[in-house]
Amino acid sequence: MLNIQGISKSFNGRAALSDVSFDVAGGRLTGFVGGNGAGKTTAMRIMLGVLQPDSGQVLIDGHPVRGADLRGFGYMPEERGLYPKMELVDQLAYLARLHGVSKSVAVRRADDLLERFGLAERRRDKLESLSLGNQQRVQVAAALVHEPDVLVLDEPFSGLDPLAVDEVVAIIGEHAARGIPVLFSSHQLEVVERLSDDLVIIAGGQIRAADTREGLRARFSGNQWSLEATSDAGWVRDVPRVTVDELAGDNVIFTAPQEIAQQVLSQAVSRGAVRSFSPVRRSLGEIFRDVVVDVPRTESEAA
């Protein structure tokens, strides 16, 4: 378990993070979502010990993160930080050895990851000779090659086509299945929604929402319901305390308290068969827009 507790950070008197707290549970994928300048990268750098907070702390398994713990972290920065003129297998093996992995094991792990990412035949190519998408694959591999105990990925899907995204998702999921905490940020909200077990939304340097994926959707979806009957559903407009949002023949979407929605369902059943009835769950994109609306940006993420 990775715990971020009350982290605050300012640059030149401007608050980048204000009392930021959330958990990254072991064995679960936690999506970290926010607009440009929201504070994501600053928070991640503090987790990695690259920046020191003005207040607050980061805990791993109940104790403050120390230097020895950081050797077990896997980190992928948003900006590419690899050596452009170094051969792929040598680069990955070198990075693994920096984390204490023996030479033979480091080379084996490097080759295994290059195989998984479809780059085995290019193991002796220099990074700069690859397409941007393949460079991104190598950047992800660099965060994984030492088999980390904690994984922090900043925009791992940037520049990847849909098939490559699925490759990366599968490999990241395997690492989460080992029981380690995995935190990743992405502007691709549909990928975050599909992949995440838990979600954290940050805006203006503050946590605006944090919950499981389904918990977040339930909390922000409100009392909206979808009913598909076998006959015209226009009668729903006449039910007290019901607001009809969409009506198309036997399909209706309406807003009402749960107890009223159940009354609508009972009336629908009494009028004939009901094909479906369910709450309307909003997408992460819709929730994100509502949560961050009118929240001012803080610092530049380049800080």
PDB file of C-alpha atoms in Angstrom:
ATOM      1  CA  MET A   1       0.000   0.000   0.000  1.00  0.00           C
ATOM      2  CA  LEU A   2       1.251   3.437  -0.976  1.00  0.00           C
ATOM      3  CA  ASN A   3      -0.218   6.273   1.125  1.00  0.00           C
ATOM      4  CA  ILE A   4       0.030   9.940   0.222  1.00  0.00           C
ATOM      5  CA  GLN A   5      -0.780  11.916   3.357  1.00  0.00           C
ATOM      6  CA  GLY A   6      -1.413  15.664   3.442  1.00  0.00           C
ATOM      7  CA  ILE A   7       1.135  16.621   0.803  1.00  0.00           C
ATOM      8  CA  SER A   8       1.526  20.349   0.095  1.00  0.00           C
ATOM      9  CA  LYS A   9       4.046  21.985  -2.227  1.00  0.00           C
ATOM     10  CA  SER A  10       4.555  25.546  -3.445  1.00  0.00           C
ATOM     11  CA  PHE A  11       6.804  27.047  -6.104  1.00  0.00           C
ATOM     12  CA  ASN A  12       7.713  30.723  -5.824  1.00  0.00           C
ATOM     13  CA  GLY A  13       4.848  31.300  -3.431  1.00  0.00           C
ATOM     14  CA  ARG A  14       2.242  29.595  -5.646  1.00  0.00           C
ATOM     15  CA  ALA A  15       0.591  26.439  -4.334  1.00  0.00           C
ATOM     16  CA  ALA A  16       1.083  23.427  -6.602  1.00  0.00           C
ATOM     17  CA  LEU A  17      -0.409  20.911  -4.161  1.00  0.00           C
ATOM     18  CA  SER A  18      -2.615  21.629  -1.168  1.00  0.00           C
ATOM     19  CA  ASP A  19      -3.138  18.908   1.449  1.00  0.00           C
ATOM     20  CA  VAL A  20      -3.211  16.084  -1.096  1.00  0.00           C
ATOM     21  CA  SER A  21      -4.101  12.670   0.347  1.00  0.00           C
ATOM     22  CA  PHE A  22      -5.022   9.382  -1.320  1.00  0.00           C
ATOM     23  CA  ASP A  23      -4.086   5.692  -1.300  1.00  0.00           C
ATOM     24  CA  VAL A  24      -2.730   3.392  -3.988  1.00  0.00           C
ATOM     25  CA  ALA A  25      -3.697  -0.127  -2.954  1.00  0.00           C
ATOM     26  CA  GLY A  26      -1.591  -3.166  -3.697  1.00  0.00           C
ATOM     27  CA  GLY A  27      -2.835  -5.342  -6.527  1.00  0.00           C
ATOM     28  CA  ARG A  28      -5.059  -2.591  -7.916  1.00  0.00           C
ATOM     29  CA  LEU A  29      -4.694  -0.162 -10.798  1.00  0.00           C
ATOM     30  CA  THR A  30      -5.243   3.431  -9.693  1.00  0.00           C
ATOM     31  CA  GLY A  31      -5.891   6.040 -12.391  1.00  0.00           C
ATOM     32  CA  PHE A  32      -4.679   9.558 -11.593  1.00  0.00           C
ATOM     33  CA  VAL A  33      -6.617  12.097 -13.645  1.00  0.00           C
ATOM     34  CA  GLY A  34      -6.269  15.854 -13.989  1.00  0.00           C
ATOM     35  CA  GLY A  35      -5.805  18.564 -16.574  1.00  0.00           C
ATOM     36  CA  ASN A  36      -2.522  20.238 -17.471  1.00  0.00           C
ATOM     37  CA  GLY A  37      -1.151  22.063 -14.441  1.00  0.00           C
ATOM     38  CA  ALA A  38      -3.425  20.185 -12.026  1.00  0.00           C
ATOM     39  CA  GLY A  39      -0.507  18.856  -9.948  1.00  0.00           C
ATOM     40  CA  LYS A  40      -0.214  15.227 -11.132  1.00  0.00           C
ATOM     41  CA  THR A  41       3.450  15.300 -12.110  1.00  0.00           C
ATOM     42  CA  THR A  42       4.430  17.261  -9.003  1.00  0.00           C
ATOM     43  CA  ALA A  43       2.682  14.664  -6.823  1.00  0.00           C
ATOM     44  CA  MET A  44       4.385  11.808  -8.664  1.00  0.00           C
ATOM     45  CA  ARG A  45       7.815  13.401  -8.308  1.00  0.00           C
ATOM     46  CA  ILE A  46       7.258  13.748  -4.581  1.00  0.00           C
ATOM     47  CA  MET A  47       6.316  10.052  -4.378  1.00  0.00           C
ATOM     48  CA  LEU A  48       9.598   9.228  -6.110  1.00  0.00           C
ATOM     49  CA  GLY A  49      11.679  11.462  -3.841  1.00  0.00           C
ATOM     50  CA  VAL A  50      12.620  13.728  -6.749  1.00  0.00           C
ATOM     51  CA  LEU A  51      10.924  16.640  -4.974  1.00  0.00           C
ATOM     52  CA  GLN A  52      10.485  17.211  -1.263  1.00  0.00           C
ATOM     53  CA  PRO A  53       7.060  18.336  -0.005  1.00  0.00           C
ATOM     54  CA  ASP A  54       6.634  21.441   2.114  1.00  0.00           C
ATOM     55  CA  SER A  55       4.470  19.324   4.404  1.00  0.00           C
ATOM     56  CA  GLY A  56       2.976  15.862   4.528  1.00  0.00           C
ATOM     57  CA  GLN A  57       4.561  12.496   3.819  1.00  0.00           C
ATOM     58  CA  VAL A  58       4.519   9.442   1.571  1.00  0.00           C
ATOM     59  CA  LEU A  59       4.266   6.016   3.218  1.00  0.00           C
ATOM     60  CA  ILE A  60       4.889   2.554   1.845  1.00  0.00           C
ATOM     61  CA  ASP A  61       3.406  -0.320   3.850  1.00  0.00           C
ATOM     62  CA  GLY A  62       2.977   1.991   6.839  1.00  0.00           C
ATOM     63  CA  HIS A  63       6.443   3.576   7.023  1.00  0.00           C
ATOM     64  CA  PRO A  64       7.910   6.683   5.371  1.00  0.00           C
ATOM     65  CA  VAL A  65       9.480   5.991   1.982  1.00  0.00           C
ATOM     66  CA  ARG A  66      13.264   5.686   2.356  1.00  0.00           C
ATOM     67  CA  GLY A  67      16.103   5.439  -0.126  1.00  0.00           C
ATOM     68  CA  ALA A  68      16.097   1.652   0.024  1.00  0.00           C
ATOM     69  CA  ASP A  69      12.382   1.622  -0.790  1.00  0.00           C
ATOM     70  CA  LEU A  70      12.901   3.845  -3.824  1.00  0.00           C
ATOM     71  CA  ARG A  71      15.139   1.227  -5.440  1.00  0.00           C
ATOM     72  CA  GLY A  72      12.020  -0.911  -5.706  1.00  0.00           C
ATOM     73  CA  PHE A  73       9.993   1.785  -7.449  1.00  0.00           C
ATOM     74  CA  GLY A  74       9.391   1.698 -11.176  1.00  0.00           C
ATOM     75  CA  TYR A  75       8.846   5.151 -12.656  1.00  0.00           C
ATOM     76  CA  MET A  76       8.016   6.311 -16.143  1.00  0.00           C
ATOM     77  CA  PRO A  77       8.199  10.099 -16.568  1.00  0.00           C
ATOM     78  CA  GLU A  78       5.970  11.897 -19.063  1.00  0.00           C
ATOM     79  CA  GLU A  79       9.024  13.255 -20.841  1.00  0.00           C
ATOM     80  CA  ARG A  80      11.209  10.535 -22.362  1.00  0.00           C
ATOM     81  CA  GLY A  81      14.412  10.131 -20.350  1.00  0.00           C
ATOM     82  CA  LEU A  82      16.314   7.339 -22.089  1.00  0.00           C
ATOM     83  CA  TYR A  83      19.598   7.433 -24.001  1.00  0.00           C
ATOM     84  CA  PRO A  84      18.857   7.953 -27.719  1.00  0.00           C
ATOM     85  CA  LYS A  85      22.147   6.473 -28.994  1.00  0.00           C
ATOM     86  CA  MET A  86      22.182   3.383 -26.754  1.00  0.00           C
ATOM     87  CA  GLU A  87      21.069  -0.034 -28.028  1.00  0.00           C
ATOM     88  CA  LEU A  88      17.726  -1.178 -26.649  1.00  0.00           C
ATOM     89  CA  VAL A  89      18.813  -4.341 -24.854  1.00  0.00           C
ATOM     90  CA  ASP A  90      21.884  -2.659 -23.340  1.00  0.00           C
ATOM     91  CA  GLN A  91      19.801   0.285 -22.190  1.00  0.00           C
ATOM     92  CA  LEU A  92      17.177  -1.828 -20.439  1.00  0.00           C
ATOM     93  CA  ALA A  93      19.781  -4.140 -18.897  1.00  0.00           C
ATOM     94  CA  TYR A  94      21.749  -1.137 -17.638  1.00  0.00           C
ATOM     95  CA  LEU A  95      18.675   0.329 -15.970  1.00  0.00           C
ATOM     96  CA  ALA A  96      17.892  -3.009 -14.334  1.00  0.00           C
ATOM     97  CA  ARG A  97      21.435  -3.232 -12.972  1.00  0.00           C
ATOM     98  CA  LEU A  98      21.059   0.232 -11.417  1.00  0.00           C
ATOM     99  CA  HIS A  99      18.322  -1.361  -9.298  1.00  0.00           C
ATOM    100  CA  GLY A 100      20.622  -4.171  -8.136  1.00  0.00           C
ATOM    101  CA  VAL A 101      19.742  -6.846 -10.713  1.00  0.00           C
ATOM    102  CA  SER A 102      22.616  -9.130 -11.790  1.00  0.00           C
ATOM    103  CA  LYS A 103      23.935  -8.772 -15.348  1.00  0.00           C
ATOM    104  CA  SER A 104      22.621 -12.116 -16.632  1.00  0.00           C
ATOM    105  CA  VAL A 105      19.168 -11.618 -15.130  1.00  0.00           C
ATOM    106  CA  ALA A 106      19.068  -8.001 -16.376  1.00  0.00           C
ATOM    107  CA  VAL A 107      19.776  -9.073 -19.977  1.00  0.00           C
ATOM    108  CA  ARG A 108      17.191 -11.851 -19.771  1.00  0.00           C
ATOM    109  CA  ARG A 109      14.512  -9.504 -18.454  1.00  0.00           C
ATOM    110  CA  ALA A 110      15.384  -6.922 -21.113  1.00  0.00           C
ATOM    111  CA  ASP A 111      15.010  -9.506 -23.866  1.00  0.00           C
ATOM    112  CA  ASP A 112      11.762 -10.809 -22.385  1.00  0.00           C
ATOM    113  CA  LEU A 113      10.229  -7.331 -22.362  1.00  0.00           C
ATOM    114  CA  LEU A 114      11.419  -6.527 -25.871  1.00  0.00           C
ATOM    115  CA  GLU A 115       9.782  -9.766 -26.997  1.00  0.00           C
ATOM    116  CA  ARG A 116       6.525  -8.831 -25.252  1.00  0.00           C
ATOM    117  CA  PHE A 117       6.532  -5.433 -26.931  1.00  0.00           C
ATOM    118  CA  GLY A 118       7.277  -6.854 -30.373  1.00  0.00           C
ATOM    119  CA  LEU A 119      10.791  -5.398 -30.502  1.00  0.00           C
ATOM    120  CA  ALA A 120      12.924  -8.529 -30.175  1.00  0.00           C
ATOM    121  CA  GLU A 121      14.294  -8.214 -33.712  1.00  0.00           C
ATOM    122  CA  ARG A 122      15.386  -4.647 -32.959  1.00  0.00           C
ATOM    123  CA  ARG A 123      17.195  -5.389 -29.695  1.00  0.00           C
ATOM    124  CA  ARG A 124      20.452  -4.021 -31.133  1.00  0.00           C
ATOM    125  CA  ASP A 125      18.888  -0.916 -32.646  1.00  0.00           C
ATOM    126  CA  LYS A 126      19.481   2.486 -31.113  1.00  0.00           C
ATOM    127  CA  LEU A 127      16.508   4.135 -29.452  1.00  0.00           C
ATOM    128  CA  GLU A 128      16.635   7.149 -31.778  1.00  0.00           C
ATOM    129  CA  SER A 129      16.025   4.897 -34.800  1.00  0.00           C
ATOM    130  CA  LEU A 130      12.585   3.845 -33.501  1.00  0.00           C
ATOM    131  CA  SER A 131       9.234   5.461 -34.160  1.00  0.00           C
ATOM    132  CA  LEU A 132       7.786   7.559 -31.342  1.00  0.00           C
ATOM    133  CA  GLY A 133       5.321   4.782 -30.529  1.00  0.00           C
ATOM    134  CA  ASN A 134       8.087   2.195 -30.211  1.00  0.00           C
ATOM    135  CA  GLN A 135      10.157   4.589 -28.128  1.00  0.00           C
ATOM    136  CA  GLN A 136       7.168   4.801 -25.788  1.00  0.00           C
ATOM    137  CA  ARG A 137       7.095   0.999 -25.550  1.00  0.00           C
ATOM    138  CA  VAL A 138      10.759   1.005 -24.518  1.00  0.00           C
ATOM    139  CA  GLN A 139      10.068   3.743 -21.972  1.00  0.00           C
ATOM    140  CA  VAL A 140       7.393   1.557 -20.360  1.00  0.00           C
ATOM    141  CA  ALA A 141       9.743  -1.447 -20.445  1.00  0.00           C
ATOM    142  CA  ALA A 142      12.379   0.629 -18.649  1.00  0.00           C
ATOM    143  CA  ALA A 143       9.986   1.124 -15.720  1.00  0.00           C
ATOM    144  CA  LEU A 144       9.274  -2.618 -15.556  1.00  0.00           C
ATOM    145  CA  VAL A 145      12.631  -4.270 -16.218  1.00  0.00           C
ATOM    146  CA  HIS A 146      13.667  -4.555 -12.554  1.00  0.00           C
ATOM    147  CA  GLU A 147      10.257  -6.003 -11.545  1.00  0.00           C
ATOM    148  CA  PRO A 148       9.365  -3.123  -9.226  1.00  0.00           C
ATOM    149  CA  ASP A 149       7.506  -3.272  -5.935  1.00  0.00           C
ATOM    150  CA  VAL A 150       5.651  -0.042  -6.767  1.00  0.00           C
ATOM    151  CA  LEU A 151       4.834   1.241 -10.248  1.00  0.00           C
ATOM    152  CA  VAL A 152       4.246   4.937 -11.047  1.00  0.00           C
ATOM    153  CA  LEU A 153       3.584   5.767 -14.705  1.00  0.00           C
ATOM    154  CA  ASP A 154       3.069   9.294 -16.035  1.00  0.00           C
ATOM    155  CA  GLU A 155       1.176   9.200 -19.368  1.00  0.00           C
ATOM    156  CA  PRO A 156       2.232   5.645 -20.372  1.00  0.00           C
ATOM    157  CA  PHE A 157      -0.170   5.539 -23.346  1.00  0.00           C
ATOM    158  CA  SER A 158       0.914   8.783 -24.998  1.00  0.00           C
ATOM    159  CA  GLY A 159       1.640   8.285 -28.688  1.00  0.00           C
ATOM    160  CA  LEU A 160       0.460   4.663 -28.777  1.00  0.00           C
ATOM    161  CA  ASP A 161      -2.040   3.285 -31.265  1.00  0.00           C
ATOM    162  CA  PRO A 162      -5.009   1.272 -29.892  1.00  0.00           C
ATOM    163  CA  LEU A 163      -3.273  -2.103 -30.317  1.00  0.00           C
ATOM    164  CA  ALA A 164      -0.160  -0.863 -28.533  1.00  0.00           C
ATOM    165  CA  VAL A 165      -2.340   0.542 -25.724  1.00  0.00           C
ATOM    166  CA  ASP A 166      -3.831  -2.928 -25.260  1.00  0.00           C
ATOM    167  CA  GLU A 167      -0.310  -4.435 -25.113  1.00  0.00           C
ATOM    168  CA  VAL A 168       0.773  -2.003 -22.415  1.00  0.00           C
ATOM    169  CA  VAL A 169      -2.483  -2.441 -20.485  1.00  0.00           C
ATOM    170  CA  ALA A 170      -2.016  -6.226 -20.445  1.00  0.00           C
ATOM    171  CA  ILE A 171       1.564  -6.023 -19.191  1.00  0.00           C
ATOM    172  CA  ILE A 172       0.765  -3.424 -16.525  1.00  0.00           C
ATOM    173  CA  GLY A 173      -2.161  -5.586 -15.411  1.00  0.00           C
ATOM    174  CA  GLU A 174       0.179  -8.553 -14.954  1.00  0.00           C
ATOM    175  CA  HIS A 175       2.334  -6.505 -12.607  1.00  0.00           C
ATOM    176  CA  ALA A 176      -0.695  -5.406 -10.605  1.00  0.00           C
ATOM    177  CA  ALA A 177      -1.664  -9.075 -10.347  1.00  0.00           C
ATOM    178  CA  ARG A 178       1.591  -9.622  -8.435  1.00  0.00           C
ATOM    179  CA  GLY A 179       0.038  -7.517  -5.680  1.00  0.00           C
ATOM    180  CA  ILE A 180       1.996  -4.295  -6.169  1.00  0.00           C
ATOM    181  CA  PRO A 181       0.515  -0.760  -6.095  1.00  0.00           C
ATOM    182  CA  VAL A 182       0.190   0.701  -9.607  1.00  0.00           C
ATOM    183  CA  LEU A 183      -0.534   4.398 -10.183  1.00  0.00           C
ATOM    184  CA  PHE A 184      -0.791   5.838 -13.677  1.00  0.00           C
ATOM    185  CA  SER A 185      -1.905   9.119 -15.178  1.00  0.00           C
ATOM    186  CA  SER A 186      -3.419   9.607 -18.608  1.00  0.00           C
ATOM    187  CA  HIS A 187      -5.377  12.155 -20.604  1.00  0.00           C
ATOM    188  CA  GLN A 188      -7.088   9.275 -22.436  1.00  0.00           C
ATOM    189  CA  LEU A 189     -10.094   9.080 -20.143  1.00  0.00           C
ATOM    190  CA  GLU A 190     -11.710   6.163 -21.953  1.00  0.00           C
ATOM    191  CA  VAL A 191      -8.557   4.077 -21.306  1.00  0.00           C
ATOM    192  CA  VAL A 192      -8.446   5.171 -17.661  1.00  0.00           C
ATOM    193  CA  GLU A 193     -12.097   4.230 -17.204  1.00  0.00           C
ATOM    194  CA  ARG A 194     -11.579   0.820 -18.801  1.00  0.00           C
ATOM    195  CA  LEU A 195      -8.368  -0.009 -16.964  1.00  0.00           C
ATOM    196  CA  SER A 196      -8.699   1.454 -13.462  1.00  0.00           C
ATOM    197  CA  ASP A 197      -9.903  -0.275 -10.327  1.00  0.00           C
ATOM    198  CA  ASP A 198      -9.672   3.016  -8.426  1.00  0.00           C
ATOM    199  CA  LEU A 199      -9.693   6.634  -9.581  1.00  0.00           C
ATOM    200  CA  VAL A 200      -8.264   9.856  -8.183  1.00  0.00           C
ATOM    201  CA  ILE A 201      -9.231  13.210  -9.749  1.00  0.00           C
ATOM    202  CA  ILE A 202      -7.022  16.227  -9.023  1.00  0.00           C
ATOM    203  CA  ALA A 203      -7.633  19.849 -10.027  1.00  0.00           C
ATOM    204  CA  GLY A 204      -6.089  23.076  -8.829  1.00  0.00           C
ATOM    205  CA  GLY A 205      -3.618  21.111  -6.708  1.00  0.00           C
ATOM    206  CA  GLN A 206      -6.374  19.502  -4.636  1.00  0.00           C
ATOM    207  CA  ILE A 207      -8.025  16.083  -4.687  1.00  0.00           C
ATOM    208  CA  ARG A 208     -11.565  16.575  -5.955  1.00  0.00           C
ATOM    209  CA  ALA A 209     -12.691  12.943  -5.896  1.00  0.00           C
ATOM    210  CA  ALA A 210     -11.231   9.549  -5.011  1.00  0.00           C
ATOM    211  CA  ASP A 211     -13.082   6.246  -5.030  1.00  0.00           C
ATOM    212  CA  THR A 212     -13.397   2.925  -6.790  1.00  0.00           C
ATOM    213  CA  ARG A 213     -14.396   3.219 -10.443  1.00  0.00           C
ATOM    214  CA  GLU A 214     -17.958   2.064  -9.807  1.00  0.00           C
ATOM    215  CA  GLY A 215     -18.199   4.019  -6.560  1.00  0.00           C
ATOM    216  CA  LEU A 216     -17.223   7.205  -8.360  1.00  0.00           C
ATOM    217  CA  ARG A 217     -19.697   6.611 -11.163  1.00  0.00           C
ATOM    218  CA  ALA A 218     -22.488   5.878  -8.694  1.00  0.00           C
ATOM    219  CA  ARG A 219     -21.701   8.944  -6.584  1.00  0.00           C
ATOM    220  CA  PHE A 220     -21.741  11.379  -9.502  1.00  0.00           C
ATOM    221  CA  SER A 221     -24.434   9.826 -11.646  1.00  0.00           C
ATOM    222  CA  GLY A 222     -27.344  11.183  -9.615  1.00  0.00           C
ATOM    223  CA  ASN A 223     -30.882   9.801  -9.735  1.00  0.00           C
ATOM    224  CA  GLN A 224     -31.204   9.194 -13.448  1.00  0.00           C
ATOM    225  CA  TRP A 225     -32.849   6.013 -14.719  1.00  0.00           C
ATOM    226  CA  SER A 226     -33.405   4.221 -18.007  1.00  0.00           C
ATOM    227  CA  LEU A 227     -36.611   2.271 -18.727  1.00  0.00           C
ATOM    228  CA  GLU A 228     -37.367   0.240 -21.828  1.00  0.00           C
ATOM    229  CA  ALA A 229     -40.950  -1.011 -21.911  1.00  0.00           C
ATOM    230  CA  THR A 230     -43.037  -2.824 -24.526  1.00  0.00           C
ATOM    231  CA  SER A 231     -45.461   0.046 -25.073  1.00  0.00           C
ATOM    232  CA  ASP A 232     -45.380   3.821 -25.257  1.00  0.00           C
ATOM    233  CA  ALA A 233     -43.724   5.270 -22.132  1.00  0.00           C
ATOM    234  CA  GLY A 234     -45.202   8.765 -22.407  1.00  0.00           C
ATOM    235  CA  TRP A 235     -47.207   8.194 -19.244  1.00  0.00           C
ATOM    236  CA  VAL A 236     -43.996   8.579 -17.211  1.00  0.00           C
ATOM    237  CA  ARG A 237     -44.255  12.359 -17.752  1.00  0.00           C
ATOM    238  CA  ASP A 238     -47.348  12.407 -15.560  1.00  0.00           C
ATOM    239  CA  VAL A 239     -45.743  10.706 -12.544  1.00  0.00           C
ATOM    240  CA  PRO A 240     -45.209  13.210  -9.698  1.00  0.00           C
ATOM    241  CA  ARG A 241     -41.578  14.088  -8.845  1.00  0.00           C
ATOM    242  CA  VAL A 242     -40.338  12.692 -12.169  1.00  0.00           C
ATOM    243  CA  THR A 243     -38.474  14.719 -14.782  1.00  0.00           C
ATOM    244  CA  VAL A 244     -38.310  13.102 -18.206  1.00  0.00           C
ATOM    245  CA  ASP A 245     -34.938  13.774 -19.826  1.00  0.00           C
ATOM    246  CA  GLU A 246     -35.369  11.733 -23.021  1.00  0.00           C
ATOM    247  CA  LEU A 247     -38.409   9.992 -24.491  1.00  0.00           C
ATOM    248  CA  ALA A 248     -38.552   7.902 -27.653  1.00  0.00           C
ATOM    249  CA  GLY A 249     -41.583   5.668 -27.851  1.00  0.00           C
ATOM    250  CA  ASP A 250     -41.096   2.790 -25.417  1.00  0.00           C
ATOM    251  CA  ASN A 251     -37.710   4.102 -24.195  1.00  0.00           C
ATOM    252  CA  VAL A 252     -37.473   6.778 -21.530  1.00  0.00           C
ATOM    253  CA  ILE A 253     -34.669   8.290 -19.460  1.00  0.00           C
ATOM    254  CA  PHE A 254     -35.867  10.167 -16.418  1.00  0.00           C
ATOM    255  CA  THR A 255     -34.651  11.727 -13.186  1.00  0.00           C
ATOM    256  CA  ALA A 256     -36.310  10.867  -9.882  1.00  0.00           C
ATOM    257  CA  PRO A 257     -35.463   9.795  -6.320  1.00  0.00           C
ATOM    258  CA  GLN A 258     -34.884   6.060  -5.981  1.00  0.00           C
ATOM    259  CA  GLU A 259     -38.190   5.376  -4.254  1.00  0.00           C
ATOM    260  CA  ILE A 260     -40.083   7.179  -7.036  1.00  0.00           C
ATOM    261  CA  ALA A 261     -38.091   5.304  -9.678  1.00  0.00           C
ATOM    262  CA  GLN A 262     -39.231   2.048  -8.110  1.00  0.00           C
ATOM    263  CA  GLN A 263     -42.831   3.250  -8.320  1.00  0.00           C
ATOM    264  CA  VAL A 264     -42.312   3.986 -12.022  1.00  0.00           C
ATOM    265  CA  LEU A 265     -40.979   0.452 -12.488  1.00  0.00           C
ATOM    266  CA  SER A 266     -44.001  -1.033 -10.698  1.00  0.00           C
ATOM    267  CA  GLN A 267     -46.383   0.964 -12.884  1.00  0.00           C
ATOM    268  CA  ALA A 268     -44.491  -0.106 -16.003  1.00  0.00           C
ATOM    269  CA  VAL A 269     -44.780  -3.765 -15.008  1.00  0.00           C
ATOM    270  CA  SER A 270     -48.513  -3.337 -14.423  1.00  0.00           C
ATOM    271  CA  ARG A 271     -48.854  -1.948 -17.969  1.00  0.00           C
ATOM    272  CA  GLY A 272     -46.966  -4.773 -19.656  1.00  0.00           C
ATOM    273  CA  ALA A 273     -43.547  -6.366 -19.978  1.00  0.00           C
ATOM    274  CA  VAL A 274     -40.406  -4.387 -19.141  1.00  0.00           C
ATOM    275  CA  ARG A 275     -37.378  -5.083 -21.298  1.00  0.00           C
ATOM    276  CA  SER A 276     -34.871  -3.274 -19.088  1.00  0.00           C
ATOM    277  CA  PHE A 277     -34.619  -0.924 -16.138  1.00  0.00           C
ATOM    278  CA  SER A 278     -31.368   0.414 -14.693  1.00  0.00           C
ATOM    279  CA  PRO A 279     -29.660   3.506 -13.274  1.00  0.00           C
ATOM    280  CA  VAL A 280     -27.824   5.625 -15.832  1.00  0.00           C
ATOM    281  CA  ARG A 281     -24.113   5.637 -15.062  1.00  0.00           C
ATOM    282  CA  ARG A 282     -22.131   8.594 -16.313  1.00  0.00           C
ATOM    283  CA  SER A 283     -18.807   8.210 -18.058  1.00  0.00           C
ATOM    284  CA  LEU A 284     -15.527   9.262 -16.470  1.00  0.00           C
ATOM    285  CA  GLY A 285     -15.259  12.058 -19.016  1.00  0.00           C
ATOM    286  CA  GLU A 286     -18.597  13.509 -17.926  1.00  0.00           C
ATOM    287  CA  ILE A 287     -17.685  13.196 -14.250  1.00  0.00           C
ATOM    288  CA  PHE A 288     -14.274  14.753 -14.859  1.00  0.00           C
ATOM    289  CA  ARG A 289     -15.775  17.771 -16.590  1.00  0.00           C
ATOM    290  CA  ASP A 290     -18.200  18.346 -13.706  1.00  0.00           C
ATOM    291  CA  VAL A 291     -15.558  17.919 -11.003  1.00  0.00           C
ATOM    292  CA  VAL A 292     -12.945  20.249 -12.488  1.00  0.00           C
ATOM    293  CA  VAL A 293     -15.216  22.938 -13.942  1.00  0.00           C
ATOM    294  CA  ASP A 294     -14.189  26.457 -12.886  1.00  0.00           C
ATOM    295  CA  VAL A 295     -11.163  25.134 -10.959  1.00  0.00           C
ATOM    296  CA  PRO A 296      -8.182  27.436 -11.644  1.00  0.00           C
ATOM    297  CA  ARG A 297      -4.856  25.999 -12.743  1.00  0.00           C
ATOM    298  CA  THR A 298      -1.993  26.148 -10.273  1.00  0.00           C
ATOM    299  CA  GLU A 299       1.616  25.824 -11.381  1.00  0.00           C
ATOM    300  CA  SER A 300       3.092  24.605 -14.632  1.00  0.00           C
ATOM    301  CA  GLU A 301       3.757  20.878 -14.558  1.00  0.00           C
ATOM    302  CA  ALA A 302       7.255  21.659 -15.765  1.00  0.00           C
ATOM    303  CA  ALA A 303       8.068  22.890 -12.271  1.00  0.00           C
TER     304      ALA A 303
END
